mmCIF file of C-alpha atoms in Angstrom:
data_model
loop_
_atom_site.group_PDB
_atom_site.id
_atom_site.type_symbol
_atom_site.label_atom_id
_atom_site.label_comp_id
_atom_site.label_asym_id
_atom_site.label_seq_id
_atom_site.Cartn_x
_atom_site.Cartn_y
_atom_site.Cartn_z
ATOM 1 C CA UNK I 1 37.036 9.435 -3.562
ATOM 2 C CA UNK I 2 34.865 8.415 -6.552
ATOM 3 C CA UNK I 3 31.524 10.256 -6.840
ATOM 4 C CA UNK I 4 28.177 9.010 -6.584
ATOM 5 C CA UNK I 5 25.921 9.193 -9.435
ATOM 6 C CA UNK I 6 23.803 11.872 -7.533
ATOM 7 C CA UNK I 7 26.918 13.776 -7.177
ATOM 8 C CA UNK I 8 27.898 13.418 -11.036
ATOM 9 C CA UNK I 9 24.394 14.451 -12.082
ATOM 10 C CA UNK I 10 24.585 17.459 -10.146
ATOM 11 C CA UNK I 11 27.592 18.647 -12.124
ATOM 12 C CA UNK I 12 26.069 17.739 -15.475
ATOM 13 C CA UNK I 13 25.762 20.813 -17.799
ATOM 14 C CA UNK I 14 22.414 20.037 -18.451
ATOM 15 C CA UNK I 15 19.059 21.769 -17.518
ATOM 16 C CA UNK I 16 17.211 20.631 -14.319
ATOM 17 C CA UNK I 17 14.824 18.757 -16.566
ATOM 18 C CA UNK I 18 17.115 15.997 -16.593
ATOM 19 C CA UNK I 19 17.083 13.193 -13.698
ATOM 20 C CA UNK I 20 18.859 9.956 -12.893
ATOM 21 C CA UNK I 21 16.133 7.425 -12.422
ATOM 22 C CA UNK I 22 18.231 4.070 -12.595
ATOM 23 C CA UNK I 23 20.696 4.381 -9.758
ATOM 24 C CA UNK I 24 21.075 0.466 -9.893
ATOM 25 C CA UNK I 25 22.742 0.604 -13.270
ATOM 26 C CA UNK I 26 26.579 0.869 -13.639
ATOM 27 C CA UNK I 27 26.629 2.789 -16.867
ATOM 28 C CA UNK I 28 27.911 6.382 -17.091
ATOM 29 C CA UNK I 29 25.008 8.850 -16.112
ATOM 30 C CA UNK I 30 26.868 11.770 -17.820
ATOM 31 C CA UNK I 31 26.397 9.988 -21.222
ATOM 32 C CA UNK I 32 23.004 8.878 -20.560
ATOM 33 C CA UNK I 33 21.809 12.646 -19.589
ATOM 34 C CA UNK I 34 23.421 14.172 -22.782
ATOM 35 C CA UNK I 35 21.840 11.411 -24.662
ATOM 36 C CA UNK I 36 18.275 12.139 -23.348
ATOM 37 C CA UNK I 37 19.006 15.903 -24.022
ATOM 38 C CA UNK I 38 20.308 15.290 -27.445
ATOM 39 C CA UNK I 39 17.151 13.119 -28.256
ATOM 40 C CA UNK I 40 14.915 15.888 -26.800
ATOM 41 C CA UNK I 41 16.546 18.679 -28.996
ATOM 42 C CA UNK I 42 16.294 16.350 -32.253
ATOM 43 C CA UNK I 43 20.197 16.129 -32.629
ATOM 44 C CA UNK I 44 20.094 12.664 -33.722
ATOM 45 C CA UNK I 45 23.804 12.303 -35.191
ATOM 46 C CA UNK I 46 24.660 13.210 -31.321
ATOM 47 C CA UNK I 47 22.441 10.552 -30.375
ATOM 48 C CA UNK I 48 24.070 8.033 -32.171
ATOM 49 C CA UNK I 49 27.561 9.399 -31.292
ATOM 50 C CA UNK I 50 26.567 9.016 -27.579
ATOM 51 C CA UNK I 51 25.201 5.469 -28.201
ATOM 52 C CA UNK I 52 28.337 4.406 -30.106
ATOM 53 C CA UNK I 53 30.215 5.569 -26.696
ATOM 54 C CA UNK I 54 28.308 3.166 -24.852
ATOM 55 C CA UNK I 55 25.490 5.648 -23.455
ATOM 56 C CA UNK I 56 22.743 3.754 -21.636
ATOM 57 C CA UNK I 57 19.482 5.371 -22.421
ATOM 58 C CA UNK I 58 17.746 3.713 -19.391
ATOM 59 C CA UNK I 59 19.749 5.713 -16.885
ATOM 60 C CA UNK I 60 18.170 9.502 -17.291
ATOM 61 C CA UNK I 61 15.019 10.663 -18.364
ATOM 62 C CA UNK I 62 13.796 14.086 -18.917
ATOM 63 C CA UNK I 63 10.869 15.466 -17.221
ATOM 64 C CA UNK I 64 9.398 17.036 -13.900
ATOM 65 C CA UNK I 65 8.173 15.826 -10.541
ATOM 66 C CA UNK I 66 4.673 14.671 -12.401
ATOM 67 C CA UNK I 67 6.755 12.306 -14.842
ATOM 68 C CA UNK I 68 9.404 11.697 -17.124
ATOM 69 C CA UNK I 69 10.061 10.521 -20.867
ATOM 70 C CA UNK I 70 12.818 8.748 -22.651
ATOM 71 C CA UNK I 71 15.003 9.493 -25.332
ATOM 72 C CA UNK I 72 12.999 6.618 -27.246
ATOM 73 C CA UNK I 73 10.013 8.711 -26.700
ATOM 74 C CA UNK I 74 11.333 11.653 -28.249
ATOM 75 C CA UNK I 75 12.564 9.400 -31.245
ATOM 76 C CA UNK I 76 8.876 8.342 -31.749
ATOM 77 C CA UNK I 77 7.743 11.797 -31.584
ATOM 78 C CA UNK I 78 9.890 12.972 -34.556
ATOM 79 C CA UNK I 79 9.039 9.825 -36.655
ATOM 80 C CA UNK I 80 12.762 8.740 -36.335
ATOM 81 C CA UNK I 81 11.803 5.186 -36.428
ATOM 82 C CA UNK I 82 15.425 4.124 -37.262
ATOM 83 C CA UNK I 83 16.589 5.687 -34.097
ATOM 84 C CA UNK I 84 13.902 4.186 -32.080
ATOM 85 C CA UNK I 85 15.016 0.758 -33.168
ATOM 86 C CA UNK I 86 18.542 1.670 -31.946
ATOM 87 C CA UNK I 87 17.475 2.865 -28.577
ATOM 88 C CA UNK I 88 15.108 -0.139 -28.221
ATOM 89 C CA UNK I 89 18.039 -2.327 -28.881
ATOM 90 C CA UNK I 90 20.144 -0.340 -26.289
ATOM 91 C CA UNK I 91 17.167 -1.275 -23.594
ATOM 92 C CA UNK I 92 15.330 1.916 -23.781
ATOM 93 C CA UNK I 93 11.586 1.533 -23.047
ATOM 94 C CA UNK I 94 8.236 3.609 -22.887
ATOM 95 C CA UNK I 95 7.264 2.322 -19.375
ATOM 96 C CA UNK I 96 7.831 6.030 -18.218
ATOM 97 C CA UNK I 97 5.330 7.359 -20.715
ATOM 98 C CA UNK I 98 3.532 10.303 -19.205
ATOM 99 C CA UNK I 99 -0.084 9.927 -20.673
ATOM 100 C CA UNK I 100 -1.205 13.488 -19.642
ATOM 101 C CA UNK I 101 1.902 15.280 -21.293
ATOM 102 C CA UNK I 102 1.207 17.615 -23.933
ATOM 103 C CA UNK I 103 3.517 16.012 -26.126
ATOM 104 C CA UNK I 104 1.992 12.546 -26.028
ATOM 105 C CA UNK I 105 -1.214 13.701 -27.935
ATOM 106 C CA UNK I 106 1.199 14.463 -30.715
ATOM 107 C CA UNK I 107 2.342 11.087 -30.948
ATOM 108 C CA UNK I 108 0.893 10.125 -34.691
ATOM 109 C CA UNK I 109 -0.844 7.399 -36.208
ATOM 110 C CA UNK I 110 1.832 6.364 -38.109
ATOM 111 C CA UNK I 111 3.963 5.995 -34.882
ATOM 112 C CA UNK I 112 1.259 3.815 -33.198
ATOM 113 C CA UNK I 113 1.288 1.775 -36.330
ATOM 114 C CA UNK I 114 5.065 1.306 -35.915
ATOM 115 C CA UNK I 115 4.488 0.420 -32.358
ATOM 116 C CA UNK I 116 1.781 -2.107 -33.183
ATOM 117 C CA UNK I 117 3.687 -3.742 -36.032
ATOM 118 C CA UNK I 118 6.834 -4.161 -33.585
ATOM 119 C CA UNK I 119 4.816 -5.802 -30.749
ATOM 120 C CA UNK I 120 3.248 -8.075 -33.336
ATOM 121 C CA UNK I 121 6.792 -9.121 -34.193
ATOM 122 C CA UNK I 122 7.882 -9.609 -30.678
ATOM 123 C CA UNK I 123 9.449 -5.953 -29.804
ATOM 124 C CA UNK I 124 7.589 -4.712 -26.782
ATOM 125 C CA UNK I 125 8.565 -1.143 -26.279
ATOM 126 C CA UNK I 126 6.571 -0.676 -23.426
ATOM 127 C CA UNK I 127 8.263 -3.436 -21.205
ATOM 128 C CA UNK I 128 11.715 -3.259 -19.554
ATOM 129 C CA UNK I 129 12.391 -6.766 -18.437
ATOM 130 C CA UNK I 130 15.538 -5.541 -16.624
ATOM 131 C CA UNK I 131 13.958 -3.569 -13.990
ATOM 132 C CA UNK I 132 13.532 -4.742 -10.216
ATOM 133 C CA UNK I 133 10.792 -4.380 -7.771
ATOM 134 C CA UNK I 134 11.267 -0.947 -6.844
ATOM 135 C CA UNK I 135 11.764 0.516 -10.589
ATOM 136 C CA UNK I 136 8.512 -1.548 -11.229
ATOM 137 C CA UNK I 137 6.671 0.317 -8.307
ATOM 138 C CA UNK I 138 8.023 3.965 -9.572
ATOM 139 C CA UNK I 139 6.680 3.359 -13.138
ATOM 140 C CA UNK I 140 3.502 1.561 -12.266
ATOM 141 C CA UNK I 141 4.475 -1.830 -13.879
ATOM 142 C CA UNK I 142 1.549 -3.413 -12.174
ATOM 143 C CA UNK I 143 2.078 -7.162 -13.783
ATOM 144 C CA UNK I 144 5.674 -7.201 -12.878
ATOM 145 C CA UNK I 145 5.075 -5.921 -9.334
ATOM 146 C CA UNK I 146 2.835 -9.037 -8.828
ATOM 147 C CA UNK I 147 5.476 -11.236 -10.255
ATOM 148 C CA UNK I 148 8.436 -10.034 -8.448
ATOM 149 C CA UNK I 149 6.972 -9.279 -5.163
ATOM 150 C CA UNK I 150 6.986 -12.844 -3.735
ATOM 151 C CA UNK I 151 10.918 -13.302 -4.346
ATOM 152 C CA UNK I 152 11.981 -9.912 -3.569
ATOM 153 C CA UNK I 153 14.636 -9.116 -0.707
ATOM 154 C CA UNK I 154 13.938 -7.372 2.421
ATOM 155 C CA UNK I 155 15.843 -4.582 1.142
ATOM 156 C CA UNK I 156 13.817 -4.192 -2.306
ATOM 157 C CA UNK I 157 10.451 -4.231 -0.270
ATOM 158 C CA UNK I 158 11.958 -1.438 1.814
ATOM 159 C CA UNK I 159 12.841 0.242 -1.159
ATOM 160 C CA UNK I 160 9.494 -0.227 -3.122
ATOM 161 C CA UNK I 161 7.528 1.897 -0.516
ATOM 162 C CA UNK I 162 8.460 5.411 -1.462
ATOM 163 C CA UNK I 163 8.392 4.765 -5.104
ATOM 164 C CA UNK I 164 4.929 3.253 -4.920
ATOM 165 C CA UNK I 165 3.462 6.285 -2.895
ATOM 166 C CA UNK I 166 5.224 8.674 -5.515
ATOM 167 C CA UNK I 167 3.763 6.799 -8.204
ATOM 168 C CA UNK I 168 0.075 6.859 -6.565
ATOM 169 C CA UNK I 169 0.212 10.574 -6.275
ATOM 170 C CA UNK I 170 1.193 11.235 -9.622
ATOM 171 C CA UNK I 171 -1.212 8.706 -11.085
ATOM 172 C CA UNK I 172 -4.184 8.526 -8.761
ATOM 173 C CA UNK I 173 -6.911 7.419 -10.923
ATOM 174 C CA UNK I 174 -6.497 4.167 -9.553
ATOM 175 C CA UNK I 175 -5.865 4.614 -5.898
ATOM 176 C CA UNK I 176 -7.039 1.076 -4.783
ATOM 177 C CA UNK I 177 -4.508 -0.785 -6.867
ATOM 178 C CA UNK I 178 -1.730 1.529 -5.171
ATOM 179 C CA UNK I 179 -2.964 0.942 -1.619
ATOM 180 C CA UNK I 180 -3.392 -2.714 -2.311
ATOM 181 C CA UNK I 181 0.248 -2.897 -3.451
ATOM 182 C CA UNK I 182 1.377 -0.799 -0.437
ATOM 183 C CA UNK I 183 -0.615 -3.255 1.818
ATOM 184 C CA UNK I 184 1.169 -6.221 0.066
ATOM 185 C CA UNK I 185 4.560 -4.691 0.721
ATOM 186 C CA UNK I 186 3.695 -4.400 4.463
ATOM 187 C CA UNK I 187 2.450 -7.739 4.890
ATOM 188 C CA UNK I 188 5.657 -8.940 3.377
ATOM 189 C CA UNK I 189 7.658 -6.776 6.124
ATOM 190 C CA UNK I 190 8.528 -3.689 4.140
ATOM 191 C CA UNK I 191 9.153 -0.809 6.596
ATOM 192 C CA UNK I 192 10.512 2.623 6.652
ATOM 193 C CA UNK I 193 12.416 4.764 8.766
ATOM 194 C CA UNK I 194 10.520 7.560 10.957
ATOM 195 C CA UNK I 195 12.232 10.138 8.975
ATOM 196 C CA UNK I 196 11.428 8.532 5.605
ATOM 197 C CA UNK I 197 7.964 8.018 6.519
ATOM 198 C CA UNK I 198 7.378 11.604 7.537
ATOM 199 C CA UNK I 199 8.922 12.815 4.339
ATOM 200 C CA UNK I 200 6.127 10.633 2.320
ATOM 201 C CA UNK I 201 3.334 11.972 4.802
ATOM 202 C CA UNK I 202 4.444 15.490 4.063
ATOM 203 C CA UNK I 203 4.456 14.735 0.315
ATOM 204 C CA UNK I 204 0.892 13.502 0.399
ATOM 205 C CA UNK I 205 -0.221 16.559 2.399
ATOM 206 C CA UNK I 206 1.335 19.170 -0.052
ATOM 207 C CA UNK I 207 -0.235 17.194 -2.925
ATOM 208 C CA UNK I 208 -3.879 16.873 -1.706
ATOM 209 C CA UNK I 209 -4.281 19.259 0.812
ATOM 210 C CA UNK I 210 -5.644 22.120 -1.372
ATOM 211 C CA UNK I 211 -6.302 19.972 -4.170
ATOM 212 C CA UNK I 212 -9.284 20.807 -6.436
ATOM 213 C CA UNK I 213 -12.003 18.462 -6.169
ATOM 214 C CA UNK I 214 -11.812 17.448 -9.982
ATOM 215 C CA UNK I 215 -8.138 16.470 -9.288
ATOM 216 C CA UNK I 216 -8.876 14.806 -6.150
ATOM 217 C CA UNK I 217 -8.872 10.889 -5.719
ATOM 218 C CA UNK I 218 -11.207 11.073 -2.553
ATOM 219 C CA UNK I 219 -10.885 11.661 0.918
ATOM 220 C CA UNK I 220 -11.471 7.801 1.754
ATOM 221 C CA UNK I 221 -8.523 6.837 -0.557
ATOM 222 C CA UNK I 222 -6.137 9.304 0.535
ATOM 223 C CA UNK I 223 -6.992 8.577 4.301
ATOM 224 C CA UNK I 224 -6.210 4.917 3.492
ATOM 225 C CA UNK I 225 -2.798 5.920 2.064
ATOM 226 C CA UNK I 226 -1.888 7.875 4.959
ATOM 227 C CA UNK I 227 -3.128 5.012 7.264
ATOM 228 C CA UNK I 228 -0.404 2.663 5.100
ATOM 229 C CA UNK I 229 2.358 5.093 5.350
ATOM 230 C CA UNK I 230 1.924 5.139 9.286
ATOM 231 C CA UNK I 231 1.882 1.470 9.491
ATOM 232 C CA UNK I 232 5.530 1.407 7.815
#
């Protein structure tokens, strides 16, 4: 029997900072994981080799529970704009950029100028047009969420609840925006099973139960989130 993507990634000889985030894509997660790891370690000859072998940089990311980074990000961090362009053409984007990550502050003004110049010439390094609604909810692509939600299938609506909650927990500076997205999903019929619902409630409790006040989005916002999850 053919292994699922999750089973394949478990057998990758990579450290636990490599994650499959696009299970909707058909490319090889093993190649993608190796690509991200090589970029993170500045092994650009290996990156080019893996791209030539068909590695899809969109499938895997490097990171932890609070966010992830792409091979494209590591190319920009290293000022390898030649590789950044190749990764961009292969579909890689910065929509998973972690603003609070310690590496992010090391992006040079030269890199920012490169991104600005690229955008003026029509290459938006921050927008992945291929993402479906659940993926847009996972990476907080608010404009795309608004555009995709009206035509989303019932399955996509259901699959968008958990990514929205996890995005809420990671980036809680705009709780009212995430709560509104959840409310819109529910109004369109999105629902979760009881075990899925409980898993999310447990996750919220772990994140905010002993959260220092400076990092807490406010009890009213959290109570609203909990009530929306229970509605599912």
